[in-house]
Amino acid sequence: MTDKKEWPLWEVFIRSQHGLAHRHVGSLHAPDAEMAIMNARDVYTRRNEGVSIWVVRASDIAASSPSEKGPLFDPANSKVYRHPTFYEIPEELGHM
Amino acid sequence: MSGQEALFEYLLRLGDNTLILGHRLSEWCGHSPALEEDLALSNVALDLIGQTQLWLNLAGEIEGKGRDADKLAYLRDGRDFRNVLLVEQPNGDFAATMARQFYFDAWHYLLLRELTGSKEARIAEIAAKGLKEVTYHLERSQEWVLRLGDGTEESHRRMQTAIDDLWMYTGEMFESDAVDEAMVRDGIGPDPSSLHEPWLGLMRSTAEEATLTLPQPGWAQRGGKRGIHSEHLGYILADLQFLQRAYPNATW
Amino acid sequence: MYAQMVKTGVDHIQSKEEMSPEERAFQDRVDQDIKIEPKEWMPEAYRKTLIRQISQHAHSEIIGMQPEGNWITRAPTLERKAILLAKVQDEAGHGLYLYCAAETLGVSRDELMEQLNSGKAKYSSIFNYPTLTWADIGAIGWLVDGAAIMNQVPLQRCSYGPYSRAMIRICKEESFHQRQGYDAMTKLARGTPEQKQMAQDALNRWWWPSLMMFGPSDAESVHSAQSMRWKIKINSNDELRQKFVDQTVPQAEYLGLTVPDPALKWNAERGHYDFGEVDWNEFYQVVAGNGPCNRDRLRTRVKAYEEGRWVRDAADAYAAKKAARAKAKAA
């Protein structure tokens, strides 16, 4: 019934802390706005608490020029094993 | 059964539920319907594994025999596992996984919400952390039940089959035994039957919106809480425990 | 690396005099390190090469989930299980970021998936080797991710904006991948004799395929020269391979493990390790589809995609119904 049609592309904007405006972090596919928001949370915040997420259908964006540089995003704080410093690497080995 | 023994049993139930369901969900990683869903299901699995560590470590502490979460997870045999039968059911298709998840999440949510008021402070603390995560799990599995129920003819048929097939594993979550009674007596946990009505309410409203027919109350499969499991659990443990069993006393 | 031997469709490097005015303006921007953004004018060959390269990279992330995913349910502790699951999940995320970057060049994810599923698209040769023991999970993190990082760090500066941004995000998230692998190997190398044996065996099996990841020497390749000119390839394959060997050998020594290469020797004069010749025949065989796991990897991917179709369709149908209902309500 939905022959070869893929889920639409959404652009994701996230406000990570109070006082900072929403910023573009990337895109994803989702069937509708609710799922897009949930997917954005799973894909782009690995579920940091207290974030605000906007999603906009990519096709609804009117653009004057190529987009600005996107921000980086920290993985969730409670998943310490995502951070390289969680692993002890002997000093004599230098950088890894 | 002493209060401590009952508490130990109770914590095993909490930790084994999250352990086994987390294990099942982790089987999806790389095989789900979309990349976005691989990420989402893995997040739920990671939350459940994290909760397992907290519950089983506390269980080991209460037991006082030097067993930690890993020892409890990796070195008990099936008869000593206390998870409900629902969570060990195979993933099946995506509808079966979501039906299992929705049934469990709704119950898990209601249970943790009660446990945040537990007299046992350590339980209240773990429940509070878990509740935040599970609130989201429930939102997600509910959204999928709606989409699959009210999606295409095929998805509707699959979702209806899934909720029918798994229904008989839900009754066990609301049944009470000596352990539950001890928890109620000591102000540690709720009477499981008190969660049934709110759970059913959510099931009914969601099924209606999803154009699904909720099965009639009927015979409930039971036994998981006492260590009488389905045949599936043995294979889960064969996978889960392989390295610890094949290389005893090694550290990883 | 995750993208090996990417063709550019050119047969020689154009001089600025040969270029059209647009081409010259484009090359000038690249030379000045000004990022190229979607919808800006770019040579067709640049666009096509980027799609090939980025999608190969994305496919590698997605196929790469399988060998490691193979051990998620068997990880030996709850913590190792969580770490491994988080890592494989990251790979799904990285594939996703990269597909999105490729989509800015006018191709859909479905088209790219179709190319992968039909066997038309390539992915890194390394993921066609099997993970036989738990130590392979450590070895992949340490060696395979270590090799990948060599290539990905410089690509953060590549000329195409969305690709560069995806690489920045990926590098930031990936920094834990290699370390967790080395950490797992350390535990094994310091463990029981059986564990140490397991670690050595994994190194024996993953060492040469890891060196193959950089691809054959491309000193003479016009495609590599063109890609470097476009700044979508930063270092030569041999350069990166040497860097990888120089970095990894001391790490192996620290673990008390032996790199399976009798020709390996420190060359004080060059300030680098000399090492033996990679079996390029094996490499070409694996790339051609004859590696130990090629068929399984592809079948598994196709199965997940096909079995997920009814789910994706259902979500679409639901969205359409909901939109129609909202419209009817508003009317």
mmCIF file with all atom_site columns, N, CA and C in Angstrom, chain A residues 23-68:
data_model
loop_
_atom_site.group_PDB
_atom_site.id
_atom_site.type_symbol
_atom_site.label_atom_id
_atom_site.label_alt_id
_atom_site.label_comp_id
_atom_site.label_asym_id
_atom_site.label_entity_id
_atom_site.label_seq_id
_atom_site.pdbx_PDB_ins_code
_atom_site.Cartn_x
_atom_site.Cartn_y
_atom_site.Cartn_z
_atom_site.occupancy
_atom_site.B_iso_or_equiv
_atom_site.pdbx_formal_charge
_atom_site.auth_seq_id
_atom_site.auth_comp_id
_atom_site.auth_asym_id
_atom_site.auth_atom_id
_atom_site.pdbx_PDB_model_num
ATOM 1   N N  . ARG A 1 23 ? 19.218 24.305 18.949 1.00 0.00 ? 23 ARG A N  1
ATOM 2   C CA . ARG A 1 23 ? 20.210 24.268 17.862 1.00 0.00 ? 23 ARG A CA 1
ATOM 3   C C  . ARG A 1 23 ? 20.009 23.009 17.042 1.00 0.00 ? 23 ARG A C  1
ATOM 4   N N  . HIS A 1 24 ? 20.336 23.143 15.772 1.00 0.00 ? 24 HIS A N  1
ATOM 5   C CA . HIS A 1 24 ? 20.215 21.996 14.882 1.00 0.00 ? 24 HIS A CA 1
ATOM 6   C C  . HIS A 1 24 ? 21.280 20.967 15.246 1.00 0.00 ? 24 HIS A C  1
ATOM 7   N N  . VAL A 1 25 ? 20.871 19.700 15.447 1.00 0.00 ? 25 VAL A N  1
ATOM 8   C CA . VAL A 1 25 ? 21.860 18.666 15.777 1.00 0.00 ? 25 VAL A CA 1
ATOM 9   C C  . VAL A 1 25 ? 21.965 17.591 14.703 1.00 0.00 ? 25 VAL A C  1
ATOM 10  N N  . GLY A 1 26 ? 20.984 17.527 13.815 1.00 0.00 ? 26 GLY A N  1
ATOM 11  C CA . GLY A 1 26 ? 21.054 16.495 12.789 1.00 0.00 ? 26 GLY A CA 1
ATOM 12  C C  . GLY A 1 26 ? 19.667 16.153 12.288 1.00 0.00 ? 26 GLY A C  1
ATOM 13  N N  . SER A 1 27 ? 19.576 15.020 11.618 1.00 0.00 ? 27 SER A N  1
ATOM 14  C CA . SER A 1 27 ? 18.299 14.626 11.033 1.00 0.00 ? 27 SER A CA 1
ATOM 15  C C  . SER A 1 27 ? 18.002 13.173 11.363 1.00 0.00 ? 27 SER A C  1
ATOM 16  N N  . LEU A 1 28 ? 16.794 12.766 11.050 1.00 0.00 ? 28 LEU A N  1
ATOM 17  C CA . LEU A 1 28 ? 16.414 11.359 11.190 1.00 0.00 ? 28 LEU A CA 1
ATOM 18  C C  . LEU A 1 28 ? 15.139 11.118 10.405 1.00 0.00 ? 28 LEU A C  1
ATOM 19  N N  . HIS A 1 29 ? 14.759 9.851  10.326 1.00 0.00 ? 29 HIS A N  1
ATOM 20  C CA . HIS A 1 29 ? 13.506 9.501  9.666  1.00 0.00 ? 29 HIS A CA 1
ATOM 21  C C  . HIS A 1 29 ? 12.482 9.080  10.702 1.00 0.00 ? 29 HIS A C  1
ATOM 22  N N  . ALA A 1 30 ? 11.234 9.479  10.490 1.00 0.00 ? 30 ALA A N  1
ATOM 23  C CA . ALA A 1 30 ? 10.152 9.068  11.383 1.00 0.00 ? 30 ALA A CA 1
ATOM 24  C C  . ALA A 1 30 ? 8.835  9.219  10.638 1.00 0.00 ? 30 ALA A C  1
ATOM 25  N N  . PRO A 1 31 ? 7.839  8.401  11.006 1.00 0.00 ? 31 PRO A N  1
ATOM 26  C CA . PRO A 1 31 ? 6.571  8.450  10.285 1.00 0.00 ? 31 PRO A CA 1
ATOM 27  C C  . PRO A 1 31 ? 5.752  9.698  10.604 1.00 0.00 ? 31 PRO A C  1
ATOM 28  N N  . ASP A 1 32 ? 5.878  10.216 11.817 1.00 0.00 ? 32 ASP A N  1
ATOM 29  C CA . ASP A 1 32 ? 5.088  11.391 12.200 1.00 0.00 ? 32 ASP A CA 1
ATOM 30  C C  . ASP A 1 32 ? 5.810  12.161 13.302 1.00 0.00 ? 32 ASP A C  1
ATOM 31  N N  . ALA A 1 33 ? 5.214  13.270 13.719 1.00 0.00 ? 33 ALA A N  1
ATOM 32  C CA . ALA A 1 33 ? 5.902  14.171 14.649 1.00 0.00 ? 33 ALA A CA 1
ATOM 33  C C  . ALA A 1 33 ? 6.176  13.521 16.006 1.00 0.00 ? 33 ALA A C  1
ATOM 34  N N  . GLU A 1 34 ? 5.191  12.761 16.516 1.00 0.00 ? 34 GLU A N  1
ATOM 35  C CA . GLU A 1 34 ? 5.397  12.135 17.836 1.00 0.00 ? 34 GLU A CA 1
ATOM 36  C C  . GLU A 1 34 ? 6.587  11.183 17.806 1.00 0.00 ? 34 GLU A C  1
ATOM 37  N N  . MET A 1 35 ? 6.615  10.347 16.791 1.00 0.00 ? 35 MET A N  1
ATOM 38  C CA . MET A 1 35 ? 7.719  9.393  16.699 1.00 0.00 ? 35 MET A CA 1
ATOM 39  C C  . MET A 1 35 ? 9.033  10.124 16.422 1.00 0.00 ? 35 MET A C  1
ATOM 40  N N  . ALA A 1 36 ? 8.947  11.212 15.681 1.00 0.00 ? 36 ALA A N  1
ATOM 41  C CA . ALA A 1 36 ? 10.170 11.969 15.387 1.00 0.00 ? 36 ALA A CA 1
ATOM 42  C C  . ALA A 1 36 ? 10.776 12.509 16.683 1.00 0.00 ? 36 ALA A C  1
ATOM 43  N N  . ILE A 1 37 ? 9.910  12.975 17.573 1.00 0.00 ? 37 ILE A N  1
ATOM 44  C CA . ILE A 1 37 ? 10.415 13.506 18.842 1.00 0.00 ? 37 ILE A CA 1
ATOM 45  C C  . ILE A 1 37 ? 11.031 12.385 19.683 1.00 0.00 ? 37 ILE A C  1
ATOM 46  N N  . MET A 1 38 ? 10.343 11.254 19.711 1.00 0.00 ? 38 MET A N  1
ATOM 47  C CA . MET A 1 38 ? 10.893 10.140 20.498 1.00 0.00 ? 38 MET A CA 1
ATOM 48  C C  . MET A 1 38 ? 12.206 9.653  19.880 1.00 0.00 ? 38 MET A C  1
ATOM 49  N N  . ASN A 1 39 ? 12.218 9.532  18.567 1.00 0.00 ? 39 ASN A N  1
ATOM 50  C CA . ASN A 1 39 ? 13.458 9.094  17.924 1.00 0.00 ? 39 ASN A CA 1
ATOM 51  C C  . ASN A 1 39 ? 14.586 10.086 18.155 1.00 0.00 ? 39 ASN A C  1
ATOM 52  N N  . ALA A 1 40 ? 14.244 11.364 18.143 1.00 0.00 ? 40 ALA A N  1
ATOM 53  C CA . ALA A 1 40 ? 15.269 12.388 18.354 1.00 0.00 ? 40 ALA A CA 1
ATOM 54  C C  . ALA A 1 40 ? 15.888 12.223 19.738 1.00 0.00 ? 40 ALA A C  1
ATOM 55  N N  . ARG A 1 41 ? 15.031 11.915 20.680 1.00 0.00 ? 41 ARG A N  1
ATOM 56  C CA . ARG A 1 41 ? 15.505 11.706 22.041 1.00 0.00 ? 41 ARG A CA 1
ATOM 57  C C  . ARG A 1 41 ? 16.446 10.495 22.099 1.00 0.00 ? 41 ARG A C  1
ATOM 58  N N  . ASP A 1 42 ? 16.070 9.439  21.405 1.00 0.00 ? 42 ASP A N  1
ATOM 59  C CA . ASP A 1 42 ? 16.902 8.239  21.434 1.00 0.00 ? 42 ASP A CA 1
ATOM 60  C C  . ASP A 1 42 ? 18.182 8.393  20.617 1.00 0.00 ? 42 ASP A C  1
ATOM 61  N N  . VAL A 1 43 ? 18.079 9.115  19.499 1.00 0.00 ? 43 VAL A N  1
ATOM 62  C CA . VAL A 1 43 ? 19.240 9.208  18.621 1.00 0.00 ? 43 VAL A CA 1
ATOM 63  C C  . VAL A 1 43 ? 20.193 10.313 19.053 1.00 0.00 ? 43 VAL A C  1
ATOM 64  N N  . TYR A 1 44 ? 19.643 11.466 19.393 1.00 0.00 ? 44 TYR A N  1
ATOM 65  C CA . TYR A 1 44 ? 20.514 12.624 19.561 1.00 0.00 ? 44 TYR A CA 1
ATOM 66  C C  . TYR A 1 44 ? 20.765 13.057 20.992 1.00 0.00 ? 44 TYR A C  1
ATOM 67  N N  . THR A 1 45 ? 20.095 12.478 21.956 1.00 0.00 ? 45 THR A N  1
ATOM 68  C CA . THR A 1 45 ? 20.441 12.869 23.318 1.00 0.00 ? 45 THR A CA 1
ATOM 69  C C  . THR A 1 45 ? 20.844 11.659 24.132 1.00 0.00 ? 45 THR A C  1
ATOM 70  N N  . ARG A 1 46 ? 20.668 10.441 23.571 1.00 0.00 ? 46 ARG A N  1
ATOM 71  C CA . ARG A 1 46 ? 20.830 9.228  24.365 1.00 0.00 ? 46 ARG A CA 1
ATOM 72  C C  . ARG A 1 46 ? 20.227 9.508  25.746 1.00 0.00 ? 46 ARG A C  1
ATOM 73  N N  . ARG A 1 47 ? 19.168 10.303 25.711 1.00 0.00 ? 47 ARG A N  1
ATOM 74  C CA . ARG A 1 47 ? 18.282 10.546 26.825 1.00 0.00 ? 47 ARG A CA 1
ATOM 75  C C  . ARG A 1 47 ? 18.876 11.301 28.004 1.00 0.00 ? 47 ARG A C  1
ATOM 76  N N  . ASN A 1 48 ? 19.478 12.400 27.711 1.00 0.00 ? 48 ASN A N  1
ATOM 77  C CA . ASN A 1 48 ? 19.787 13.372 28.753 1.00 0.00 ? 48 ASN A CA 1
ATOM 78  C C  . ASN A 1 48 ? 18.487 13.924 29.288 1.00 0.00 ? 48 ASN A C  1
ATOM 79  N N  . GLU A 1 49 ? 18.396 14.081 30.601 1.00 0.00 ? 49 GLU A N  1
ATOM 80  C CA . GLU A 1 49 ? 17.161 14.666 31.145 1.00 0.00 ? 49 GLU A CA 1
ATOM 81  C C  . GLU A 1 49 ? 17.127 16.168 30.882 1.00 0.00 ? 49 GLU A C  1
ATOM 82  N N  . GLY A 1 50 ? 15.935 16.697 30.859 1.00 0.00 ? 50 GLY A N  1
ATOM 83  C CA . GLY A 1 50 ? 15.777 18.148 30.835 1.00 0.00 ? 50 GLY A CA 1
ATOM 84  C C  . GLY A 1 50 ? 16.073 18.829 29.519 1.00 0.00 ? 50 GLY A C  1
ATOM 85  N N  . VAL A 1 51 ? 15.988 18.072 28.423 1.00 0.00 ? 51 VAL A N  1
ATOM 86  C CA . VAL A 1 51 ? 16.204 18.740 27.150 1.00 0.00 ? 51 VAL A CA 1
ATOM 87  C C  . VAL A 1 51 ? 14.873 19.063 26.507 1.00 0.00 ? 51 VAL A C  1
ATOM 88  N N  . SER A 1 52 ? 14.886 20.034 25.643 1.00 0.00 ? 52 SER A N  1
ATOM 89  C CA . SER A 1 52 ? 13.707 20.354 24.858 1.00 0.00 ? 52 SER A CA 1
ATOM 90  C C  . SER A 1 52 ? 14.026 20.073 23.401 1.00 0.00 ? 52 SER A C  1
ATOM 91  N N  . ILE A 1 53 ? 13.121 19.380 22.765 1.00 0.00 ? 53 ILE A N  1
ATOM 92  C CA . ILE A 1 53 ? 13.374 18.948 21.388 1.00 0.00 ? 53 ILE A CA 1
ATOM 93  C C  . ILE A 1 53 ? 12.345 19.551 20.435 1.00 0.00 ? 53 ILE A C  1
ATOM 94  N N  . TRP A 1 54 ? 12.820 20.097 19.350 1.00 0.00 ? 54 TRP A N  1
ATOM 95  C CA . TRP A 1 54 ? 11.932 20.477 18.252 1.00 0.00 ? 54 TRP A CA 1
ATOM 96  C C  . TRP A 1 54 ? 12.238 19.582 17.069 1.00 0.00 ? 54 TRP A C  1
ATOM 97  N N  . VAL A 1 55 ? 11.226 19.171 16.373 1.00 0.00 ? 55 VAL A N  1
ATOM 98  C CA . VAL A 1 55 ? 11.459 18.499 15.097 1.00 0.00 ? 55 VAL A CA 1
ATOM 99  C C  . VAL A 1 55 ? 10.654 19.205 14.019 1.00 0.00 ? 55 VAL A C  1
ATOM 100 N N  . VAL A 1 56 ? 11.246 19.313 12.852 1.00 0.00 ? 56 VAL A N  1
ATOM 101 C CA . VAL A 1 56 ? 10.597 19.966 11.720 1.00 0.00 ? 56 VAL A CA 1
ATOM 102 C C  . VAL A 1 56 ? 10.797 19.078 10.504 1.00 0.00 ? 56 VAL A C  1
ATOM 103 N N  . ARG A 1 57 ? 9.740  18.870 9.766  1.00 0.00 ? 57 ARG A N  1
ATOM 104 C CA . ARG A 1 57 ? 9.899  18.132 8.527  1.00 0.00 ? 57 ARG A CA 1
ATOM 105 C C  . ARG A 1 57 ? 10.901 18.850 7.636  1.00 0.00 ? 57 ARG A C  1
ATOM 106 N N  . ALA A 1 58 ? 11.874 18.125 7.151  1.00 0.00 ? 58 ALA A N  1
ATOM 107 C CA . ALA A 1 58 ? 12.917 18.750 6.331  1.00 0.00 ? 58 ALA A CA 1
ATOM 108 C C  . ALA A 1 58 ? 12.288 19.473 5.145  1.00 0.00 ? 58 ALA A C  1
ATOM 109 N N  . SER A 1 59 ? 11.209 18.905 4.604  1.00 0.00 ? 59 SER A N  1
ATOM 110 C CA . SER A 1 59 ? 10.591 19.512 3.417  1.00 0.00 ? 59 SER A CA 1
ATOM 111 C C  . SER A 1 59 ? 9.873  20.816 3.748  1.00 0.00 ? 59 SER A C  1
ATOM 112 N N  . ASP A 1 60 ? 9.630  21.081 5.035  1.00 0.00 ? 60 ASP A N  1
ATOM 113 C CA . ASP A 1 60 ? 8.956  22.318 5.420  1.00 0.00 ? 60 ASP A CA 1
ATOM 114 C C  . ASP A 1 60 ? 9.920  23.468 5.708  1.00 0.00 ? 60 ASP A C  1
ATOM 115 N N  . ILE A 1 61 ? 11.203 23.187 5.608  1.00 0.00 ? 61 ILE A N  1
ATOM 116 C CA . ILE A 1 61 ? 12.167 24.242 5.922  1.00 0.00 ? 61 ILE A CA 1
ATOM 117 C C  . ILE A 1 61 ? 12.455 25.068 4.669  1.00 0.00 ? 61 ILE A C  1
ATOM 118 N N  . ALA A 1 62 ? 12.276 26.374 4.803  1.00 0.00 ? 62 ALA A N  1
ATOM 119 C CA . ALA A 1 62 ? 12.673 27.269 3.721  1.00 0.00 ? 62 ALA A CA 1
ATOM 120 C C  . ALA A 1 62 ? 14.067 27.771 4.046  1.00 0.00 ? 62 ALA A C  1
ATOM 121 N N  . ALA A 1 63 ? 14.991 27.581 3.139  1.00 0.00 ? 63 ALA A N  1
ATOM 122 C CA . ALA A 1 63 ? 16.383 27.905 3.438  1.00 0.00 ? 63 ALA A CA 1
ATOM 123 C C  . ALA A 1 63 ? 16.904 28.987 2.515  1.00 0.00 ? 63 ALA A C  1
ATOM 124 N N  . SER A 1 64 ? 17.647 29.916 3.098  1.00 0.00 ? 64 SER A N  1
ATOM 125 C CA . SER A 1 64 ? 18.260 30.952 2.281  1.00 0.00 ? 64 SER A CA 1
ATOM 126 C C  . SER A 1 64 ? 19.604 30.488 1.767  1.00 0.00 ? 64 SER A C  1
ATOM 127 N N  . SER A 1 65 ? 20.304 29.718 2.620  1.00 0.00 ? 65 SER A N  1
ATOM 128 C CA . SER A 1 65 ? 21.668 29.308 2.272  1.00 0.00 ? 65 SER A CA 1
ATOM 129 C C  . SER A 1 65 ? 21.988 28.080 3.096  1.00 0.00 ? 65 SER A C  1
ATOM 130 N N  . PRO A 1 66 ? 23.078 27.427 2.813  1.00 0.00 ? 66 PRO A N  1
ATOM 131 C CA . PRO A 1 66 ? 23.450 26.232 3.579  1.00 0.00 ? 66 PRO A CA 1
ATOM 132 C C  . PRO A 1 66 ? 23.470 26.494 5.075  1.00 0.00 ? 66 PRO A C  1
ATOM 133 N N  . SER A 1 67 ? 23.124 25.459 5.829  1.00 0.00 ? 67 SER A N  1
ATOM 134 C CA . SER A 1 67 ? 22.960 25.649 7.270  1.00 0.00 ? 67 SER A CA 1
ATOM 135 C C  . SER A 1 67 ? 24.287 25.893 7.980  1.00 0.00 ? 67 SER A C  1
ATOM 136 N N  . GLU A 1 68 ? 24.146 26.440 9.183  1.00 0.00 ? 68 GLU A N  1
ATOM 137 C CA . GLU A 1 68 ? 25.338 26.731 9.989  1.00 0.00 ? 68 GLU A CA 1
ATOM 138 C C  . GLU A 1 68 ? 25.868 25.473 10.647 1.00 0.00 ? 68 GLU A C  1
#
